[in-house]
Amino acid sequence: MVLAESGFSSPRNDAFPAGLRVLVVDDDPTWLKILEKMLKKCSYEVTTCCLAREALNLLRERKDGYDIVISDVNMPDMDGFKLLEHVGLEMDLPVIMMSVDGETSRVMKGVQHGACDYLLKPIRMKELRNIWQHVFRKKIHEVRDIESLEGFESIQMTRSGYDLFDDGHFLSGDDTTSGRKRKDADNKHDDRELSDPSSTKKARVVWTVDLHQKFVKAVNQIGFDKVGPKKILDLMNVPWLTRENVASHLQKYRLYLSRLQKESDIKNSFIGMKHSDLPSKDSTASFGPHKAMNMIPDDVPNGTYSFSASNSLAQNVDLKGQGDLKGITSAPVAEPKGALSIDIHDSHEAKSTQMSFDHSLGSVDSAVSFASFNSTTPLQYPWTEIPEIQFKQECEPLHLENGFSQLPLPGPSMIENEANRSRIEVKPLLEESRSNFVEHLGPVGAEDLFPIQSKSQSLNNQVFDLISATKSSMKTQDVGLNYLADSEFALRNLNASGVGVPLATLSEDLQICWLQGDCYPMNYGLQDLECSTYDNPALMAETPFHLYDVLRFDHEHLFDPTEYYAIDQGLFA
Amino acid sequence: MDRYGMQNQIACIRSLFDQGYLDEQFIQLEELQDDANPNFVQEIVTLFYTDSTRLIQNIELTLNSRPINFSKLDDYMHQFKGSSSSIGAKKVTSECAVFRQYCAAGNAEAYIKQEHAILRKKLEFYFQMMGQAAVAQTT
């Protein structure tokens, strides 16, 4: 058998991308037919279905049956973005979204949910011709990850086994193909020990529902805030699964949860923020979200700060696709072992950081600051992504609004002032905090961060619970309430003043978002963390059963303010 | 087909394009037609017609209900916009966009009804033309 070095220049390469197995999901029968015809003309293998649920079933039935999924955004039975998430979580296939609506915010949402492309209807045939690039790209990245992580061995395996290319498009020989297919079959359909562990590692892992359940169980057991790929892997006890598999899955999982949270937030959102026209890096600078993060330390312990493998950071950055992020994050991030949570991007970190500082939340301060520092690093990069930030902010305020209408507002005036302050004014504060953080950060190791984070996470969770108005247990309610009240108030003020805050550099939308973000941090303190998502019990109804456990777990993991204080003491002693 | 027949066909299609009813998408559809699917365009147009009739019915229902459910209306219009873009129904698509804007603004019922009526008329005329075009295509 002749195997090319890189594995990409096999004789069968000529065939690729012909025979690409595409699954098209669209409730519009006209479009379904047109797309089918177009894809067939590209020599692809097409399967169509008009219901998202049906699509998921098809995908689950034939784990290795498709290379790429194209889905419409607006569908009656399930939101296209949700389908996107599921596919990403369970099958790890590239998904292309399409819609007649090309509004920037929607496109952004698609990318945030993990879409590898977003096509506008009417779709041209030439656009469909190139969809194979997404499949190819994913393969390459898988190879890269595995090679870099496992070194020579994996490269050898890659060469000889081509396990990575499940769909066989890249196999160079029949032997390899069949061998690979066998291995793939083992990998995909068993979820269990594979006869050849080393080779199975290289194959693309298909996260079946069972496997995902195991994963979620493990995450719950460990504690969402303390979770890390290694721990999860150990708990799952799936021999053929690698740490890298778990890490990337964890990343997606966090994304998913944050999406759910956001969706719930958006529902309650009273501010229809548009993330469109966000000048990427520039805005970031003007916003100084980074700063905001620093400020957080003073404030309330922000909630979620999930940690994922350090390499996930990089992944996150890639996900977001914002150049600045990478730069920003790498610098401050001390790369604690647990790594930074991906969700940080997603979370409303930025929001929380900004205004909260002045809003002292007593005991949590130091803890918060500490946590926020850590979170700052990851937060940094979400901030560079203005759209993202806005998005989060959008959600955040909403939460607060709904959840805490009856809550007392401690020091509202402070919030107000904060809110009305121009960013520039706030900046110096942030910068100060940041420097403080740096100092504190030094001695603290990754391990130290975890407890804080979990605490903040709990807090965050609580906040979200409140927000979502679900009846989740709110043990640390008092702490959360305070935070929420503040943020709510702040939000209200912001809203009232509208875009009054002089953020000349930003578009109106941005301003509003930013403002909202400011308020948010006030209440949440460590907003930068994933706060928004998983912990929201309200999401439970929507979340798949396997996610429910995680959510509940988070709630249980509550702590009281005194703990923060203790931590605080410990940290800064 | 004789020369006049062809000329008629061309004229018919061209008029649709000139009047802004059709755009490049329709050409795309024509290009998709081949031996494997000799009546592709006609099939698509028929499919579209059926689907959009249903949609229009729903839209009418929504418009007639009190109070008007604007979000539902918006959904329908979005669907309709998507559908009409599939065959390159340019004007219809843009009308839908305008319509949706008004829905978003929650404007007065009267206006919407009026717009809807206009849209409907245009659509019917459009379908007529499309029907002619499809028939002309296959002859």
XYZ file of C-alpha atoms in Angstrom:
712
model
C 0.000 0.000 0.000
C 1.324 3.342 -0.897
C 0.857 5.932 1.710
C 1.723 9.505 1.181
C 3.639 11.298 3.857
C 1.063 13.831 4.714
C -1.779 11.610 3.891
C -3.401 14.152 1.735
C -1.920 13.308 -1.545
C -3.299 9.877 -1.888
C -4.350 8.555 -5.199
C -7.916 8.739 -4.078
C -7.543 12.382 -3.577
C -8.642 12.874 -7.096
C -12.057 11.728 -6.184
C -12.392 14.152 -3.322
C -14.432 16.198 -2.946
C -16.668 14.134 -5.125
C -18.824 11.839 -3.152
C -18.917 14.188 -0.207
C -21.852 13.156 1.914
C -24.013 16.125 2.584
C -27.065 16.348 4.765
C -29.363 19.237 3.933
C -31.951 20.416 6.413
C -34.540 22.989 5.426
C -38.232 23.305 6.038
C -38.775 24.983 2.683
C -39.472 22.244 0.165
C -38.567 24.432 -2.773
C -35.147 25.148 -1.425
C -34.638 21.577 -0.428
C -35.188 20.489 -3.957
C -33.010 23.166 -5.442
C -30.155 22.463 -3.082
C -30.401 18.794 -3.698
C -30.098 19.363 -7.379
C -27.234 21.784 -6.994
C -25.295 19.488 -4.713
C -25.843 16.576 -6.994
C -24.402 18.615 -9.782
C -21.308 19.040 -7.657
C -21.098 15.268 -7.523
C -21.927 15.159 -3.868
C -24.019 12.556 -2.163
C -27.075 14.348 -0.919
C -29.574 13.487 1.767
C -32.379 15.899 2.451
C -34.786 16.307 5.290
C -37.151 19.025 6.268
C -37.179 18.607 9.995
C -34.336 19.268 12.374
C -35.277 16.385 14.621
C -35.304 14.072 11.708
C -31.885 15.326 10.744
C -30.541 14.625 14.198
C -31.949 11.132 14.103
C -30.359 10.508 10.765
C -27.056 11.751 12.050
C -27.229 9.662 15.159
C -28.227 6.548 13.305
C -25.382 6.743 10.907
C -22.619 8.035 13.031
C -20.169 8.127 10.263
C -22.641 8.638 7.521
C -22.167 12.278 6.715
C -19.335 14.637 6.130
C -21.080 17.925 6.386
C -24.430 19.355 7.313
C -26.151 22.316 5.706
C -29.021 23.704 7.654
C -31.441 26.559 7.442
C -31.613 28.925 10.354
C -35.361 29.262 10.673
C -37.112 26.009 11.087
C -40.409 25.276 12.746
C -39.510 22.383 15.012
C -36.098 23.462 16.196
C -33.987 26.509 15.960
C -31.220 26.097 13.421
C -28.659 27.265 15.926
C -29.704 24.605 18.345
C -29.326 21.962 15.735
C -25.960 23.394 14.996
C -24.906 22.993 18.558
C -26.131 19.472 18.812
C -24.332 18.441 15.707
C -21.187 20.084 16.910
C -21.419 18.463 20.316
C -22.433 15.014 19.322
C -21.032 14.480 15.916
C -18.413 17.105 15.504
C -19.304 17.677 11.891
C -18.858 20.939 10.069
C -22.172 22.732 9.792
C -23.094 25.414 7.326
C -25.974 27.699 8.116
C -28.109 29.365 5.526
C -30.804 31.950 5.592
C -32.449 34.587 3.554
C -31.692 36.917 6.401
C -28.187 38.216 6.130
C -28.206 40.586 9.003
C -24.810 40.801 10.588
C -26.103 39.899 14.011
C -27.563 36.711 12.718
C -24.429 35.775 10.899
C -22.499 36.500 14.017
C -24.772 34.322 16.017
C -24.215 31.541 13.571
C -20.493 31.780 13.856
C -20.728 31.950 17.608
C -22.745 28.793 17.695
C -20.033 27.107 15.772
C -21.108 27.308 12.178
C -18.212 27.032 9.838
C -19.979 29.109 7.234
C -23.102 31.144 6.753
C -24.663 31.309 3.321
C -27.215 33.795 2.179
C -30.183 32.780 0.145
C -30.498 32.718 -2.757
C -27.573 30.369 -2.821
C -25.442 30.091 -5.854
C -24.095 26.864 -7.083
C -20.529 28.063 -6.880
C -20.954 28.613 -3.170
C -21.896 25.018 -2.755
C -19.031 23.766 -4.809
C -16.562 24.831 -2.176
C -18.185 23.464 0.939
C -15.776 20.566 0.930
C -13.114 22.915 2.229
C -14.759 22.842 5.635
C -14.564 19.109 5.770
C -10.980 19.175 4.700
C -10.068 21.852 7.155
C -11.504 19.952 10.038
C -9.547 16.919 9.099
C -6.356 18.836 8.987
C -6.987 20.356 12.347
C -7.684 17.026 13.866
C -4.475 15.693 12.512
C -2.642 18.694 13.758
C -4.049 18.449 17.237
C -3.334 14.845 17.525
C 0.103 15.115 16.104
C 1.082 17.936 18.293
C -0.253 16.295 21.342
C 0.826 12.825 20.804
C 3.891 13.362 18.873
C 5.613 10.894 16.731
C 3.395 8.041 17.536
C 0.359 9.740 16.210
C 2.087 10.780 13.104
C 3.038 7.227 12.526
C -0.465 6.134 13.094
C -1.700 8.822 10.844
C 0.516 7.675 8.112
C -0.264 4.101 8.396
C -3.782 4.177 9.486
C -5.290 7.375 8.254
C -7.664 7.004 11.042
C -8.346 10.606 11.041
C -10.088 10.610 7.797
C -13.132 8.770 8.627
C -14.929 9.333 5.481
C -12.218 7.686 3.576
C -11.671 10.542 1.311
C -8.103 10.796 2.141
C -7.124 7.235 2.129
C -4.567 6.268 -0.278
C -5.157 2.641 -0.615
C -7.837 0.112 -0.377
C -6.130 -1.670 2.450
C -5.904 1.442 4.419
C -9.428 2.262 3.674
C -10.804 -0.944 4.903
C -8.506 -0.961 7.831
C -9.429 2.523 8.682
C -13.049 1.874 8.254
C -12.836 -1.011 10.589
C -11.160 1.086 13.144
C -13.600 3.838 12.622
C -16.422 1.475 13.064
C -14.933 0.360 16.308
C -14.480 3.865 17.420
C -17.751 5.128 16.472
C -20.091 2.407 17.200
C -18.708 0.997 20.352
C -17.900 3.801 22.646
C -15.886 1.246 24.392
C -12.503 -0.260 24.452
C -11.145 -0.705 21.067
C -8.924 -3.472 20.034
C -6.246 -1.064 19.046
C -6.194 1.810 21.466
C -3.422 3.731 19.887
C -4.979 3.736 16.499
C -8.401 4.428 17.717
C -7.182 7.494 19.414
C -6.443 9.039 16.152
C -9.782 8.472 14.647
C -12.273 11.212 14.898
C -14.350 10.601 17.929
C -18.039 10.574 17.483
C -19.740 11.704 20.567
C -22.727 9.494 20.763
C -25.487 10.233 23.148
C -24.159 7.560 25.477
C -20.673 8.875 25.378
C -21.890 12.365 25.924
C -23.942 11.199 28.862
C -20.895 9.663 30.391
C -19.105 12.873 29.795
C -21.790 14.932 31.447
C -21.932 12.571 34.371
C -18.240 12.862 34.837
C -18.438 16.616 34.638
C -21.131 16.669 37.249
C -19.206 14.392 39.501
C -16.133 16.480 39.347
C -17.903 19.718 39.696
C -18.388 21.911 36.753
C -16.155 24.552 38.099
C -13.346 22.196 38.850
C -13.681 20.272 35.701
C -10.733 19.535 33.541
C -10.216 17.174 30.631
C -7.921 14.889 32.529
C -10.328 14.455 35.389
C -13.222 13.894 33.089
C -11.262 11.384 31.129
C -10.369 9.442 34.222
C -13.905 9.370 35.420
C -15.388 8.429 32.112
C -13.205 5.403 31.944
C -13.370 5.061 28.223
C -10.059 3.571 27.226
C -9.904 4.733 23.709
C -10.817 8.293 24.481
C -7.992 10.749 24.687
C -7.596 13.800 26.783
C -7.654 15.873 23.651
C -10.968 14.438 22.632
C -12.386 15.347 25.972
C -10.848 18.767 25.923
C -12.335 19.700 22.627
C -15.650 18.247 23.589
C -15.618 20.130 26.826
C -15.022 23.255 24.909
C -18.021 22.656 22.764
C -20.060 21.727 25.737
C -19.334 24.961 27.433
C -20.206 26.795 24.309
C -23.426 24.959 24.148
C -24.330 25.809 27.676
C -23.471 29.378 27.202
C -25.645 29.420 24.162
C -28.523 28.071 26.096
C -28.044 30.651 28.709
C -27.936 33.351 26.178
C -31.003 32.141 24.483
C -32.823 32.274 27.695
C -31.448 35.663 28.307
C -32.412 36.874 24.965
C -35.909 35.821 25.522
C -36.094 38.068 28.443
C -34.088 40.681 26.844
C -35.571 44.023 26.812
C -32.871 45.516 24.870
C -32.679 44.440 21.367
C -29.127 44.971 20.842
C -27.741 44.626 17.501
C -24.278 43.447 17.258
C -23.906 44.549 13.792
C -21.249 46.848 12.673
C -18.922 46.207 15.425
C -15.542 47.402 14.514
C -13.561 44.598 15.853
C -10.392 45.599 17.430
C -10.915 49.246 17.587
C -13.922 49.022 19.683
C -12.219 46.742 21.983
C -9.670 49.283 22.695
C -12.150 51.927 23.363
C -14.232 49.744 25.490
C -11.545 48.660 27.631
C -13.359 45.603 28.581
C -10.142 44.265 29.694
C -10.102 46.908 32.157
C -13.467 46.106 33.243
C -12.335 42.767 34.074
C -9.703 44.021 36.259
C -12.183 46.042 38.034
C -14.172 43.096 38.879
C -11.841 41.978 41.503
C -13.107 44.577 43.747
C -16.536 43.550 43.236
C -18.595 40.694 43.664
C -17.261 37.339 43.032
C -18.213 36.717 39.612
C -19.581 33.487 38.861
C -18.626 31.129 36.372
C -15.181 30.636 35.541
C -14.921 27.418 33.929
C -11.660 25.928 33.221
C -10.890 23.860 30.378
C -7.680 22.553 29.120
C -5.229 25.217 28.416
C -5.143 24.342 24.852
C -8.753 25.093 24.714
C -7.891 28.668 25.129
C -6.290 28.643 21.863
C -9.193 26.811 20.519
C -11.536 29.321 21.815
C -9.697 31.990 20.205
C -9.878 30.189 17.015
C -13.496 29.707 17.442
C -14.131 33.264 17.894
C -11.943 34.024 15.098
C -10.786 37.274 16.429
C -7.202 38.012 16.000
C -6.934 40.264 18.928
C -8.154 37.737 21.255
C -5.276 35.531 20.763
C -2.840 38.237 21.426
C -4.594 39.464 24.422
C -5.191 36.238 26.028
C -1.823 34.822 25.661
C -0.222 37.657 27.431
C -1.994 37.890 30.694
C -3.046 34.375 30.921
C -0.786 32.534 33.133
C -2.239 29.379 31.773
C -3.264 27.798 34.925
C -3.440 24.127 34.669
C -7.081 24.061 34.499
C -6.873 26.343 31.576
C -9.221 29.021 30.832
C -12.748 28.504 30.209
C -13.889 28.890 26.811
C -17.023 30.256 27.988
C -15.348 33.295 29.020
C -15.832 34.496 25.610
C -19.344 33.718 25.780
C -19.977 34.877 29.186
C -20.769 38.325 29.937
C -17.490 38.844 31.471
C -17.048 42.102 29.989
C -20.224 43.173 31.428
C -19.508 42.195 34.850
C -16.157 43.635 34.985
C -16.839 47.116 34.109
C -18.945 48.779 36.556
C -18.929 46.481 39.391
C -15.844 47.533 41.033
C -17.173 50.380 42.879
C -19.845 48.251 44.008
C -18.119 46.641 46.786
C -19.444 43.366 47.688
C -17.649 43.007 50.845
C -16.193 39.701 51.454
C -16.039 38.686 47.950
C -13.828 41.428 46.933
C -10.553 39.803 47.223
C -11.836 36.552 46.072
C -13.466 38.203 43.246
C -10.514 40.143 42.343
C -8.499 37.091 42.332
C -10.884 35.201 40.304
C -11.463 38.022 38.058
C -7.879 38.291 37.418
C -7.753 34.865 36.179
C -10.803 35.400 34.316
C -9.461 38.569 32.996
C -7.048 36.824 30.953
C -9.523 34.812 29.174
C -11.881 37.628 29.242
C -9.474 39.590 27.384
C -10.038 37.891 24.277
C -13.696 37.784 24.308
C -13.559 41.442 24.575
C -11.674 41.855 21.514
C -14.550 40.371 19.851
C -16.855 43.139 20.067
C -19.718 41.367 18.622
C -19.404 38.739 21.133
C -19.261 41.091 23.938
C -22.242 42.824 22.800
C -24.012 39.700 22.466
C -23.347 38.724 25.933
C -24.145 41.996 27.256
C -27.354 41.851 25.577
C -28.231 38.822 27.408
C -26.949 39.792 30.678
C -28.961 42.846 31.265
C -31.997 40.996 30.467
C -31.389 38.513 33.086
C -30.999 40.995 35.683
C -33.991 42.826 34.674
C -36.248 39.943 34.978
C -34.862 38.369 37.970
C -34.527 41.125 40.365
C -37.217 43.526 40.008
C -38.037 43.177 43.610
C -34.582 43.204 44.903
C -33.311 46.073 46.873
C -30.736 48.092 45.166
C -27.831 48.742 47.326
C -25.993 51.781 46.310
C -27.809 52.360 43.122
C -26.391 55.741 42.859
C -23.013 54.248 42.576
C -24.079 52.095 39.801
C -25.672 54.907 38.099
C -22.628 56.962 38.306
C -20.607 54.178 37.039
C -22.900 53.617 34.263
C -22.984 57.150 33.235
C -19.348 57.545 33.363
C -17.669 57.445 30.134
C -15.508 54.554 29.476
C -12.510 56.613 29.568
C -13.138 57.522 33.114
C -13.584 54.009 34.062
C -10.512 52.913 32.367
C -8.079 54.170 34.896
C -9.863 52.261 37.553
C -9.652 49.174 35.572
C -6.077 49.605 34.915
C -5.396 49.986 38.543
C -7.246 46.910 39.344
C -5.464 45.095 36.718
C -2.146 45.909 38.206
C -3.433 44.777 41.508
C -4.410 41.611 40.021
C -1.152 41.008 38.545
C 0.415 41.180 41.879
C -2.007 38.865 43.388
C -1.891 36.542 40.614
C 1.698 35.766 41.094
C 1.619 33.470 43.998
C -1.569 31.891 43.108
C -1.432 28.736 41.231
C -3.969 27.189 39.071
C -5.260 25.184 41.902
C -5.962 28.216 43.893
C -7.979 29.608 41.186
C -10.273 26.765 41.098
C -11.817 27.131 44.438
C -12.420 30.744 43.841
C -13.804 30.144 40.587
C -16.044 27.501 41.692
C -17.321 29.857 44.210
C -17.805 32.565 41.810
C -19.241 30.105 39.519
C -21.692 29.073 42.057
C -22.531 32.583 42.605
C -22.885 33.118 39.014
C -25.009 30.144 38.752
C -27.149 31.507 41.369
C -27.464 34.696 39.643
C -28.517 32.996 36.581
C -30.958 30.956 38.367
C -32.527 34.013 39.675
C -32.480 35.603 36.418
C -34.074 32.835 34.700
C -36.675 32.924 37.328
C -36.544 29.288 37.787
C -36.920 27.682 41.057
C -33.457 26.501 41.493
C -32.052 26.443 44.913
C -30.417 29.658 45.671
C -28.386 29.100 48.658
C -26.181 31.995 48.227
C -29.071 33.952 47.173
C -28.359 36.821 49.345
C -25.100 37.425 47.718
C -26.440 36.948 44.319
C -29.414 39.068 44.916
C -27.343 41.948 45.851
C -25.426 41.631 42.764
C -28.394 41.262 40.669
C -30.151 44.116 42.168
C -27.316 46.324 41.433
C -26.982 45.232 37.959
C -30.618 45.542 37.381
C -30.635 48.989 38.656
C -27.664 49.857 36.684
C -29.213 48.449 33.652
C -32.310 50.367 34.156
C -30.383 53.485 34.498
C -28.431 52.731 31.494
C -31.457 51.978 29.573
C -33.073 55.109 30.722
C -30.179 57.144 29.699
C -30.104 55.131 26.607
C -27.100 55.795 24.657
C -26.443 58.818 26.688
C -23.117 57.657 27.759
C -20.615 59.253 25.564
C -19.126 56.453 23.674
C -18.465 58.331 20.617
C -16.220 55.771 19.231
C -18.831 53.162 19.181
C -21.906 52.757 17.236
C -25.069 53.133 19.113
C -25.514 49.482 19.435
C -22.120 49.049 20.762
C -22.625 51.745 23.234
C -25.714 50.250 24.531
C -24.164 46.932 24.735
C -21.250 48.286 26.472
C -23.336 50.114 28.883
C -25.243 47.104 29.600
C -22.113 45.285 30.022
C -21.053 47.775 32.529
C -24.059 47.313 34.561
C -23.829 43.724 34.420
C -20.442 43.442 35.865
C -21.523 45.476 38.713
C -23.831 42.935 39.808
C -22.006 39.951 38.932
C -18.555 40.794 39.705
C -16.769 38.037 38.011
C -18.853 38.174 35.012
C -16.038 37.358 32.818
C -16.493 33.831 33.677
C -18.832 31.740 31.916
C -21.382 32.960 34.234
C -24.105 33.164 31.813
C -24.615 29.775 30.826
C -24.961 26.435 32.137
C -26.123 27.277 35.480
C -29.367 28.582 34.462
C -31.976 26.182 35.525
C -34.389 27.811 33.222
C -32.453 26.261 30.514
C -33.085 22.904 31.881
C -36.315 22.614 30.176
C -34.646 23.209 26.940
C -31.524 21.336 27.519
C -31.201 17.766 26.616
C -31.523 15.426 29.437
C -27.876 14.820 29.653
C -27.206 18.419 30.234
C -29.718 18.694 32.937
C -27.515 16.952 35.363
C -24.802 19.405 34.830
C -27.029 22.299 35.394
C -28.367 20.891 38.543
C -25.019 20.095 39.729
C -23.995 23.611 39.377
C -26.751 24.768 41.517
C -25.841 22.441 44.211
C -22.453 23.795 44.219
C -23.373 26.903 45.985
C -21.407 28.595 48.539
C -21.986 31.391 50.867
C -20.322 34.727 50.991
C -18.319 33.801 53.991
C -16.471 31.341 51.946
C -15.461 34.007 49.646
C -14.166 35.944 52.467
C -12.149 33.065 53.695
C -10.729 32.486 50.340
C -10.043 36.064 50.050
C -8.093 36.012 53.198
C -6.226 33.011 52.165
C -5.362 34.367 48.839
C -4.096 37.598 49.881
C -2.591 36.667 53.130
C -40.088 24.689 -32.149
C -40.393 27.257 -34.797
C -38.696 30.528 -34.803
C -41.670 32.459 -33.561
C -42.247 30.064 -30.774
C -38.764 30.518 -29.543
C -38.956 34.208 -29.863
C -42.086 34.242 -27.825
C -40.509 32.228 -25.174
C -37.520 34.451 -24.983
C -39.662 37.548 -24.950
C -41.777 36.197 -22.173
C -38.869 35.417 -19.940
C -37.119 38.620 -20.750
C -40.158 40.658 -19.817
C -40.140 39.054 -16.437
C -36.554 39.977 -15.974
C -36.978 43.457 -17.271
C -39.823 44.193 -14.998
C -37.730 43.147 -12.097
C -39.770 40.151 -11.211
C -37.042 37.698 -11.757
C -33.377 37.779 -11.060
C -30.303 35.672 -11.603
C -31.554 32.925 -9.395
C -33.992 31.936 -12.052
C -31.160 31.631 -14.485
C -29.428 29.407 -11.998
C -32.434 27.191 -11.950
C -32.443 27.021 -15.661
C -28.836 26.005 -15.613
C -29.614 23.230 -13.235
C -32.015 21.722 -15.649
C -30.469 18.901 -17.527
C -31.217 15.541 -18.979
C -31.624 13.994 -15.600
C -34.261 16.551 -14.711
C -35.699 17.867 -17.926
C -38.565 19.627 -16.233
C -36.646 20.900 -13.322
C -37.637 24.514 -13.572
C -41.258 23.686 -13.956
C -41.147 21.364 -10.998
C -39.571 23.980 -8.869
C -42.009 26.647 -9.870
C -44.916 24.356 -9.171
C -43.506 23.476 -5.819
C -43.026 27.100 -5.057
C -46.500 27.972 -6.084
C -48.045 25.353 -3.862
C -45.928 26.255 -0.914
C -46.412 29.975 -1.234
C -50.143 29.677 -1.667
C -50.244 27.944 1.638
C -48.076 30.620 3.129
C -50.251 33.386 1.804
C -53.245 31.720 3.307
C -51.552 31.661 6.636
C -50.600 35.263 6.288
C -54.137 36.204 5.504
C -55.404 34.330 8.483
C -52.947 36.071 10.696
C -53.910 39.411 9.291
C -57.543 38.768 9.859
C -57.158 37.721 13.420
C -57.442 40.244 16.204
C -55.159 41.265 17.629
C -52.668 40.789 14.910
C -49.839 38.566 15.892
C -46.966 40.487 14.449
C -44.294 38.051 15.357
C -46.125 35.282 13.622
C -46.664 37.512 10.688
C -43.024 38.260 10.654
C -42.214 34.572 10.668
C -44.477 33.923 7.774
C -43.059 36.772 5.815
C -39.607 35.509 6.514
C -40.550 32.107 5.204
C -42.158 33.650 2.228
C -39.147 35.744 1.550
C -36.984 32.671 1.680
C -39.263 30.803 -0.627
C -39.528 33.484 -3.199
C -35.791 33.942 -3.225
C -35.497 30.328 -4.233
C -36.876 30.934 -7.654
C -35.492 34.390 -7.988
C -38.663 36.257 -7.348
C -36.880 39.482 -6.802
C -39.763 41.823 -6.382
C -41.632 39.560 -4.103
C -38.568 39.138 -1.970
C -38.019 42.824 -1.626
C -41.647 43.436 -0.896
C -41.429 40.894 1.846
C -38.500 42.713 3.307
C -40.405 45.954 3.376
C -43.394 44.233 4.789
C -41.337 42.766 7.565
C -39.975 46.104 8.457
C -43.444 47.304 8.989
C -44.272 44.278 10.974
C -41.286 44.942 13.134
C -42.480 48.446 13.667
C -45.869 47.074 14.536
C -47.477 49.533 12.278
C -51.055 50.132 11.768
C -53.123 47.308 10.602
C -54.506 49.275 7.769
C -51.156 49.775 6.244
C -50.264 46.162 6.495
C -53.473 45.068 4.990
C -52.970 47.447 2.175
C -49.462 46.283 1.596
C -50.549 42.735 1.763
C -53.202 43.313 -0.805
C -50.693 44.895 -3.100
C -48.321 42.056 -2.554
C -51.007 39.571 -3.227
C -51.973 41.153 -6.462
C -48.406 41.283 -7.573
C -47.939 37.714 -6.616
C -50.903 36.531 -8.532
C -49.780 38.357 -11.561
C -46.369 36.989 -10.939
C -47.605 33.473 -10.771
C -49.377 33.996 -14.000
C -46.197 35.072 -15.610
C -44.283 32.285 -13.998
C -46.768 29.824 -15.211
C -46.361 31.158 -18.666
C -42.655 31.105 -18.359
C -42.554 27.576 -17.091
C -44.805 26.409 -19.820
C -42.852 28.288 -22.396
C -39.727 26.701 -21.059
C -40.822 23.209 -21.488
C -42.242 23.603 -24.932
